[in-house]
Every structure is written in structure tokens, then in C-alpha cells.
Amino acid sequence: MYCIGREVSVGEAGTADLLFLDTEARLSVVEVKLARNAQSRRDVLAQAFDYTSALADYTLDELDGLLAGELENQLQALAGDDEESRTKYNRLWEACANSMRAGAVRVVVADG
């Protein structure tokens, strides 16, 4: 997993603490809450799911813009630097776009 964003603004849903990308081009939203935080686990999970729902409203180009090009950079790194890298990159980009549109984003809540 590769961290592609910290404190990522996802519109009206708020700001996701961390955004990760795995080797299959699937996104993960990580919400970090201090153990002493009074918010209920239900509220924290609802907040994290709001982030994933909001991500589905973005195009991959828009998200990459929010991340200052880090998504594209990481997908290029995953695609490699060989003859087939452009094909791999296009496949990873499409896989990421499809999973994001479908709301197939992992949610992780971590105690800090």
C-alpha cells in the first residue's frame, strides 16, 4: 500500500485523514481517531463511509488534481518501466476509476 494523500478534502463530506492505493489500484480511506476521542465508533464509521461515498462523485482526473498528481505518479510506478508499461498503466487507471465509481473503496479506522 502506498500513501497518496494526507488530509484529503472530499467536498462536503469533510477531510479524510489518509488515502492509500494498493497494488491492484484500489483506494483505501484511513480515518485515525485518538483512543480518548469521545466520538462513538458508529459516528467514526459513518464519517469514513461518507468519505468513500463522496469519492464516487469525483472523476479520477479530479481526484488526481486534489492529490497534486500523486495518484498518477503511483500508478505509473506500479505499471513499471518496460515495453508493456503504458498498457499496464491504462489498465490500472481504469481499474481504479471503476472501483472508485462503484464505491469499492476500503475503509480503515485506526486508533491513534
PDB file of N, CA, C and O in Angstrom, residues 53-105:
ATOM      1  N   SER A  53     -18.246   7.536  -0.145  1.00  0.00           N
ATOM      2  CA  SER A  53     -19.372   7.931  -0.987  1.00  0.00           C
ATOM      3  C   SER A  53     -19.032   9.199  -1.772  1.00  0.00           C
ATOM      4  O   SER A  53     -19.328   9.303  -2.966  1.00  0.00           O
ATOM      5  N   ALA A  54     -18.396  10.150  -1.115  1.00  0.00           N
ATOM      6  CA  ALA A  54     -18.020  11.394  -1.779  1.00  0.00           C
ATOM      7  C   ALA A  54     -16.986  11.143  -2.872  1.00  0.00           C
ATOM      8  O   ALA A  54     -17.011  11.792  -3.928  1.00  0.00           O
ATOM      9  N   LEU A  55     -16.089  10.191  -2.655  1.00  0.00           N
ATOM     10  CA  LEU A  55     -15.084   9.874  -3.676  1.00  0.00           C
ATOM     11  C   LEU A  55     -15.729   9.409  -4.979  1.00  0.00           C
ATOM     12  O   LEU A  55     -15.209   9.680  -6.062  1.00  0.00           O
ATOM     13  N   ALA A  56     -16.856   8.722  -4.865  1.00  0.00           N
ATOM     14  CA  ALA A  56     -17.543   8.211  -6.059  1.00  0.00           C
ATOM     15  C   ALA A  56     -18.052   9.338  -6.951  1.00  0.00           C
ATOM     16  O   ALA A  56     -18.309   9.123  -8.135  1.00  0.00           O
ATOM     17  N   ASP A  57     -18.159  10.554  -6.402  1.00  0.00           N
ATOM     18  CA  ASP A  57     -18.619  11.700  -7.183  1.00  0.00           C
ATOM     19  C   ASP A  57     -17.509  12.355  -8.003  1.00  0.00           C
ATOM     20  O   ASP A  57     -17.775  13.205  -8.841  1.00  0.00           O
ATOM     21  N   TYR A  58     -16.268  11.966  -7.728  1.00  0.00           N
ATOM     22  CA  TYR A  58     -15.127  12.538  -8.436  1.00  0.00           C
ATOM     23  C   TYR A  58     -14.745  11.668  -9.623  1.00  0.00           C
ATOM     24  O   TYR A  58     -14.901  10.460  -9.592  1.00  0.00           O
ATOM     25  N   THR A  59     -14.209  12.310 -10.662  1.00  0.00           N
ATOM     26  CA  THR A  59     -13.532  11.539 -11.701  1.00  0.00           C
ATOM     27  C   THR A  59     -12.123  11.276 -11.181  1.00  0.00           C
ATOM     28  O   THR A  59     -11.647  11.946 -10.241  1.00  0.00           O
ATOM     29  N   LEU A  60     -11.453  10.337 -11.800  1.00  0.00           N
ATOM     30  CA  LEU A  60     -10.085  10.043 -11.375  1.00  0.00           C
ATOM     31  C   LEU A  60      -9.176  11.240 -11.648  1.00  0.00           C
ATOM     32  O   LEU A  60      -8.280  11.531 -10.851  1.00  0.00           O
ATOM     33  N   ASP A  61      -9.423  11.957 -12.735  1.00  0.00           N
ATOM     34  CA  ASP A  61      -8.645  13.161 -13.025  1.00  0.00           C
ATOM     35  C   ASP A  61      -8.830  14.218 -11.936  1.00  0.00           C
ATOM     36  O   ASP A  61      -7.871  14.870 -11.519  1.00  0.00           O
ATOM     37  N   GLU A  62     -10.069  14.383 -11.473  1.00  0.00           N
ATOM     38  CA  GLU A  62     -10.341  15.349 -10.404  1.00  0.00           C
ATOM     39  C   GLU A  62      -9.636  14.946  -9.116  1.00  0.00           C
ATOM     40  O   GLU A  62      -9.041  15.784  -8.427  1.00  0.00           O
ATOM     41  N   LEU A  63      -9.712  13.652  -8.786  1.00  0.00           N
ATOM     42  CA  LEU A  63      -9.049  13.179  -7.573  1.00  0.00           C
ATOM     43  C   LEU A  63      -7.540  13.365  -7.681  1.00  0.00           C
ATOM     44  O   LEU A  63      -6.889  13.811  -6.739  1.00  0.00           O
ATOM     45  N   ASP A  64      -6.984  13.046  -8.838  1.00  0.00           N
ATOM     46  CA  ASP A  64      -5.550  13.225  -9.036  1.00  0.00           C
ATOM     47  C   ASP A  64      -5.166  14.694  -8.867  1.00  0.00           C
ATOM     48  O   ASP A  64      -4.117  15.002  -8.314  1.00  0.00           O
ATOM     49  N   GLY A  65      -6.032  15.597  -9.322  1.00  0.00           N
ATOM     50  CA  GLY A  65      -5.782  17.026  -9.123  1.00  0.00           C
ATOM     51  C   GLY A  65      -5.748  17.394  -7.650  1.00  0.00           C
ATOM     52  O   GLY A  65      -4.888  18.162  -7.209  1.00  0.00           O
ATOM     53  N   LEU A  66      -6.677  16.836  -6.869  1.00  0.00           N
ATOM     54  CA  LEU A  66      -6.690  17.079  -5.418  1.00  0.00           C
ATOM     55  C   LEU A  66      -5.414  16.570  -4.764  1.00  0.00           C
ATOM     56  O   LEU A  66      -4.965  17.109  -3.750  1.00  0.00           O
ATOM     57  N   LEU A  67      -4.850  15.526  -5.342  1.00  0.00           N
ATOM     58  CA  LEU A  67      -3.662  14.888  -4.776  1.00  0.00           C
ATOM     59  C   LEU A  67      -2.372  15.389  -5.428  1.00  0.00           C
ATOM     60  O   LEU A  67      -1.319  14.771  -5.255  1.00  0.00           O
ATOM     61  N   ALA A  68      -2.463  16.475  -6.170  1.00  0.00           N
ATOM     62  CA  ALA A  68      -1.301  17.090  -6.821  1.00  0.00           C
ATOM     63  C   ALA A  68      -0.524  16.100  -7.684  1.00  0.00           C
ATOM     64  O   ALA A  68       0.703  16.108  -7.716  1.00  0.00           O
ATOM     65  N   GLY A  69      -1.253  15.225  -8.382  1.00  0.00           N
ATOM     66  CA  GLY A  69      -0.621  14.296  -9.309  1.00  0.00           C
ATOM     67  C   GLY A  69      -0.067  13.031  -8.686  1.00  0.00           C
ATOM     68  O   GLY A  69       0.496  12.182  -9.378  1.00  0.00           O
ATOM     69  N   GLU A  70      -0.236  12.864  -7.379  1.00  0.00           N
ATOM     70  CA  GLU A  70       0.356  11.704  -6.698  1.00  0.00           C
ATOM     71  C   GLU A  70      -0.303  10.388  -7.111  1.00  0.00           C
ATOM     72  O   GLU A  70       0.365   9.356  -7.165  1.00  0.00           O
ATOM     73  N   LEU A  71      -1.578  10.413  -7.429  1.00  0.00           N
ATOM     74  CA  LEU A  71      -2.250   9.190  -7.885  1.00  0.00           C
ATOM     75  C   LEU A  71      -1.635   8.720  -9.201  1.00  0.00           C
ATOM     76  O   LEU A  71      -1.261   7.556  -9.348  1.00  0.00           O
ATOM     77  N   GLU A  72      -1.513   9.628 -10.151  1.00  0.00           N
ATOM     78  CA  GLU A  72      -0.914   9.273 -11.440  1.00  0.00           C
ATOM     79  C   GLU A  72       0.527   8.792 -11.263  1.00  0.00           C
ATOM     80  O   GLU A  72       0.940   7.795 -11.858  1.00  0.00           O
ATOM     81  N   ASN A  73       1.297   9.484 -10.426  1.00  0.00           N
ATOM     82  CA  ASN A  73       2.685   9.069 -10.174  1.00  0.00           C
ATOM     83  C   ASN A  73       2.759   7.647  -9.642  1.00  0.00           C
ATOM     84  O   ASN A  73       3.590   6.846 -10.078  1.00  0.00           O
ATOM     85  N   GLN A  74       1.885   7.334  -8.703  1.00  0.00           N
ATOM     86  CA  GLN A  74       1.924   5.999  -8.099  1.00  0.00           C
ATOM     87  C   GLN A  74       1.464   4.932  -9.086  1.00  0.00           C
ATOM     88  O   GLN A  74       2.018   3.841  -9.125  1.00  0.00           O
ATOM     89  N   LEU A  75       0.459   5.239  -9.893  1.00  0.00           N
ATOM     90  CA  LEU A  75       0.018   4.276 -10.901  1.00  0.00           C
ATOM     91  C   LEU A  75       1.119   4.023 -11.935  1.00  0.00           C
ATOM     92  O   LEU A  75       1.314   2.886 -12.375  1.00  0.00           O
ATOM     93  N   GLN A  76       1.844   5.066 -12.304  1.00  0.00           N
ATOM     94  CA  GLN A  76       2.961   4.891 -13.234  1.00  0.00           C
ATOM     95  C   GLN A  76       4.051   4.021 -12.616  1.00  0.00           C
ATOM     96  O   GLN A  76       4.628   3.172 -13.295  1.00  0.00           O
ATOM     97  N   ALA A  77       4.321   4.226 -11.336  1.00  0.00           N
ATOM     98  CA  ALA A  77       5.323   3.401 -10.649  1.00  0.00           C
ATOM     99  C   ALA A  77       4.878   1.942 -10.609  1.00  0.00           C
ATOM    100  O   ALA A  77       5.693   1.032 -10.803  1.00  0.00           O
ATOM    101  N   LEU A  78       3.593   1.716 -10.366  1.00  0.00           N
ATOM    102  CA  LEU A  78       3.069   0.348 -10.343  1.00  0.00           C
ATOM    103  C   LEU A  78       3.135  -0.305 -11.720  1.00  0.00           C
ATOM    104  O   LEU A  78       3.359  -1.509 -11.825  1.00  0.00           O
ATOM    105  N   ALA A  79       2.955   0.477 -12.765  1.00  0.00           N
ATOM    106  CA  ALA A  79       2.968  -0.055 -14.134  1.00  0.00           C
ATOM    107  C   ALA A  79       4.364  -0.472 -14.569  1.00  0.00           C
ATOM    108  O   ALA A  79       4.517  -1.313 -15.449  1.00  0.00           O
ATOM    109  N   GLY A  80       5.366   0.108 -13.950  1.00  0.00           N
ATOM    110  CA  GLY A  80       6.732  -0.270 -14.285  1.00  0.00           C
ATOM    111  C   GLY A  80       7.301   0.550 -15.430  1.00  0.00           C
ATOM    112  O   GLY A  80       6.697   1.517 -15.897  1.00  0.00           O
ATOM    113  N   ASP A  81       8.454   0.100 -15.871  1.00  0.00           N
ATOM    114  CA  ASP A  81       9.181   0.842 -16.892  1.00  0.00           C
ATOM    115  C   ASP A  81       9.666  -0.103 -17.991  1.00  0.00           C
ATOM    116  O   ASP A  81      10.837  -0.159 -18.307  1.00  0.00           O
ATOM    117  N   ASP A  82       8.725  -0.869 -18.542  1.00  0.00           N
ATOM    118  CA  ASP A  82       9.094  -1.806 -19.601  1.00  0.00           C
ATOM    119  C   ASP A  82       8.224  -1.539 -20.828  1.00  0.00           C
ATOM    120  O   ASP A  82       7.486  -0.557 -20.871  1.00  0.00           O
ATOM    121  N   GLU A  83       8.319  -2.400 -21.808  1.00  0.00           N
ATOM    122  CA  GLU A  83       7.573  -2.206 -23.058  1.00  0.00           C
ATOM    123  C   GLU A  83       6.060  -2.196 -22.858  1.00  0.00           C
ATOM    124  O   GLU A  83       5.343  -1.548 -23.605  1.00  0.00           O
ATOM    125  N   GLU A  84       5.584  -2.922 -21.873  1.00  0.00           N
ATOM    126  CA  GLU A  84       4.147  -3.035 -21.638  1.00  0.00           C
ATOM    127  C   GLU A  84       3.642  -2.041 -20.593  1.00  0.00           C
ATOM    128  O   GLU A  84       2.468  -2.085 -20.219  1.00  0.00           O
ATOM    129  N   SER A  85       4.484  -1.127 -20.146  1.00  0.00           N
ATOM    130  CA  SER A  85       4.104  -0.250 -19.043  1.00  0.00           C
ATOM    131  C   SER A  85       2.910   0.641 -19.365  1.00  0.00           C
ATOM    132  O   SER A  85       2.064   0.882 -18.504  1.00  0.00           O
ATOM    133  N   ARG A  86       2.806   1.142 -20.585  1.00  0.00           N
ATOM    134  CA  ARG A  86       1.662   2.009 -20.940  1.00  0.00           C
ATOM    135  C   ARG A  86       0.354   1.238 -20.865  1.00  0.00           C
ATOM    136  O   ARG A  86      -0.655   1.740 -20.367  1.00  0.00           O
ATOM    137  N   THR A  87       0.364   0.002 -21.353  1.00  0.00           N
ATOM    138  CA  THR A  87      -0.827  -0.852 -21.281  1.00  0.00           C
ATOM    139  C   THR A  87      -1.182  -1.141 -19.828  1.00  0.00           C
ATOM    140  O   THR A  87      -2.345  -1.070 -19.432  1.00  0.00           O
ATOM    141  N   LYS A  88      -0.179  -1.445 -19.011  1.00  0.00           N
ATOM    142  CA  LYS A  88      -0.412  -1.708 -17.587  1.00  0.00           C
ATOM    143  C   LYS A  88      -0.967  -0.470 -16.899  1.00  0.00           C
ATOM    144  O   LYS A  88      -1.897  -0.553 -16.102  1.00  0.00           O
ATOM    145  N   TYR A  89      -0.370   0.686 -17.212  1.00  0.00           N
ATOM    146  CA  TYR A  89      -0.833   1.938 -16.617  1.00  0.00           C
ATOM    147  C   TYR A  89      -2.304   2.191 -16.957  1.00  0.00           C
ATOM    148  O   TYR A  89      -3.104   2.510 -16.077  1.00  0.00           O
ATOM    149  N   ASN A  90      -2.668   2.048 -18.215  1.00  0.00           N
ATOM    150  CA  ASN A  90      -4.060   2.264 -18.632  1.00  0.00           C
ATOM    151  C   ASN A  90      -5.004   1.300 -17.921  1.00  0.00           C
ATOM    152  O   ASN A  90      -6.102   1.687 -17.508  1.00  0.00           O
ATOM    153  N   ARG A  91      -4.587   0.049 -17.773  1.00  0.00           N
ATOM    154  CA  ARG A  91      -5.411  -0.942 -17.078  1.00  0.00           C
ATOM    155  C   ARG A  91      -5.573  -0.572 -15.595  1.00  0.00           C
ATOM    156  O   ARG A  91      -6.671  -0.647 -15.051  1.00  0.00           O
ATOM    157  N   LEU A  92      -4.489  -0.145 -14.948  1.00  0.00           N
ATOM    158  CA  LEU A  92      -4.563   0.257 -13.540  1.00  0.00           C
ATOM    159  C   LEU A  92      -5.424   1.499 -13.357  1.00  0.00           C
ATOM    160  O   LEU A  92      -6.226   1.588 -12.430  1.00  0.00           O
ATOM    161  N   TRP A  93      -5.285   2.475 -14.266  1.00  0.00           N
ATOM    162  CA  TRP A  93      -6.090   3.700 -14.201  1.00  0.00           C
ATOM    163  C   TRP A  93      -7.578   3.358 -14.299  1.00  0.00           C
ATOM    164  O   TRP A  93      -8.390   3.838 -13.518  1.00  0.00           O
ATOM    165  N   GLU A  94      -7.909   2.504 -15.265  1.00  0.00           N
ATOM    166  CA  GLU A  94      -9.312   2.108 -15.459  1.00  0.00           C
ATOM    167  C   GLU A  94      -9.837   1.319 -14.264  1.00  0.00           C
ATOM    168  O   GLU A  94     -10.970   1.528 -13.823  1.00  0.00           O
ATOM    169  N   ALA A  95      -9.018   0.430 -13.714  1.00  0.00           N
ATOM    170  CA  ALA A  95      -9.432  -0.352 -12.542  1.00  0.00           C
ATOM    171  C   ALA A  95      -9.698   0.560 -11.352  1.00  0.00           C
ATOM    172  O   ALA A  95     -10.684   0.394 -10.625  1.00  0.00           O
ATOM    173  N   CYS A  96      -8.845   1.537 -11.157  1.00  0.00           N
ATOM    174  CA  CYS A  96      -9.023   2.480 -10.055  1.00  0.00           C
ATOM    175  C   CYS A  96     -10.287   3.308 -10.263  1.00  0.00           C
ATOM    176  O   CYS A  96     -11.084   3.490  -9.341  1.00  0.00           O
ATOM    177  N   ALA A  97     -10.499   3.791 -11.475  1.00  0.00           N
ATOM    178  CA  ALA A  97     -11.692   4.590 -11.786  1.00  0.00           C
ATOM    179  C   ALA A  97     -12.962   3.777 -11.565  1.00  0.00           C
ATOM    180  O   ALA A  97     -13.930   4.262 -10.967  1.00  0.00           O
ATOM    181  N   ASN A  98     -12.964   2.530 -12.036  1.00  0.00           N
ATOM    182  CA  ASN A  98     -14.149   1.677 -11.894  1.00  0.00           C
ATOM    183  C   ASN A  98     -14.461   1.379 -10.439  1.00  0.00           C
ATOM    184  O   ASN A  98     -15.620   1.449 -10.020  1.00  0.00           O
ATOM    185  N   SER A  99     -13.455   1.051  -9.653  1.00  0.00           N
ATOM    186  CA  SER A  99     -13.712   0.726  -8.251  1.00  0.00           C
ATOM    187  C   SER A  99     -14.155   1.965  -7.484  1.00  0.00           C
ATOM    188  O   SER A  99     -15.033   1.892  -6.627  1.00  0.00           O
ATOM    189  N   MET A 100     -13.590   3.110  -7.812  1.00  0.00           N
ATOM    190  CA  MET A 100     -13.984   4.342  -7.137  1.00  0.00           C
ATOM    191  C   MET A 100     -15.429   4.703  -7.456  1.00  0.00           C
ATOM    192  O   MET A 100     -16.207   5.039  -6.563  1.00  0.00           O
ATOM    193  N   ARG A 101     -15.806   4.610  -8.741  1.00  0.00           N
ATOM    194  CA  ARG A 101     -17.193   4.909  -9.146  1.00  0.00           C
ATOM    195  C   ARG A 101     -18.178   3.959  -8.479  1.00  0.00           C
ATOM    196  O   ARG A 101     -19.291   4.346  -8.140  1.00  0.00           O
ATOM    197  N   ALA A 102     -17.766   2.709  -8.307  1.00  0.00           N
ATOM    198  CA  ALA A 102     -18.642   1.701  -7.707  1.00  0.00           C
ATOM    199  C   ALA A 102     -18.673   1.799  -6.182  1.00  0.00           C
ATOM    200  O   ALA A 102     -19.432   1.077  -5.537  1.00  0.00           O
ATOM    201  N   GLY A 103     -17.862   2.673  -5.619  1.00  0.00           N
ATOM    202  CA  GLY A 103     -17.804   2.785  -4.162  1.00  0.00           C
ATOM    203  C   GLY A 103     -17.037   1.642  -3.521  1.00  0.00           C
ATOM    204  O   GLY A 103     -17.149   1.416  -2.323  1.00  0.00           O
ATOM    205  N   ALA A 104     -16.257   0.927  -4.314  1.00  0.00           N
ATOM    206  CA  ALA A 104     -15.465  -0.204  -3.810  1.00  0.00           C
ATOM    207  C   ALA A 104     -14.140   0.320  -3.274  1.00  0.00           C
ATOM    208  O   ALA A 104     -13.071   0.103  -3.851  1.00  0.00           O
ATOM    209  N   VAL A 105     -14.230   1.044  -2.187  1.00  0.00           N
ATOM    210  CA  VAL A 105     -13.074   1.644  -1.534  1.00  0.00           C
ATOM    211  C   VAL A 105     -12.995   1.056  -0.129  1.00  0.00           C
ATOM    212  O   VAL A 105     -14.008   0.978   0.570  1.00  0.00           O
TER     213      VAL A 105
END
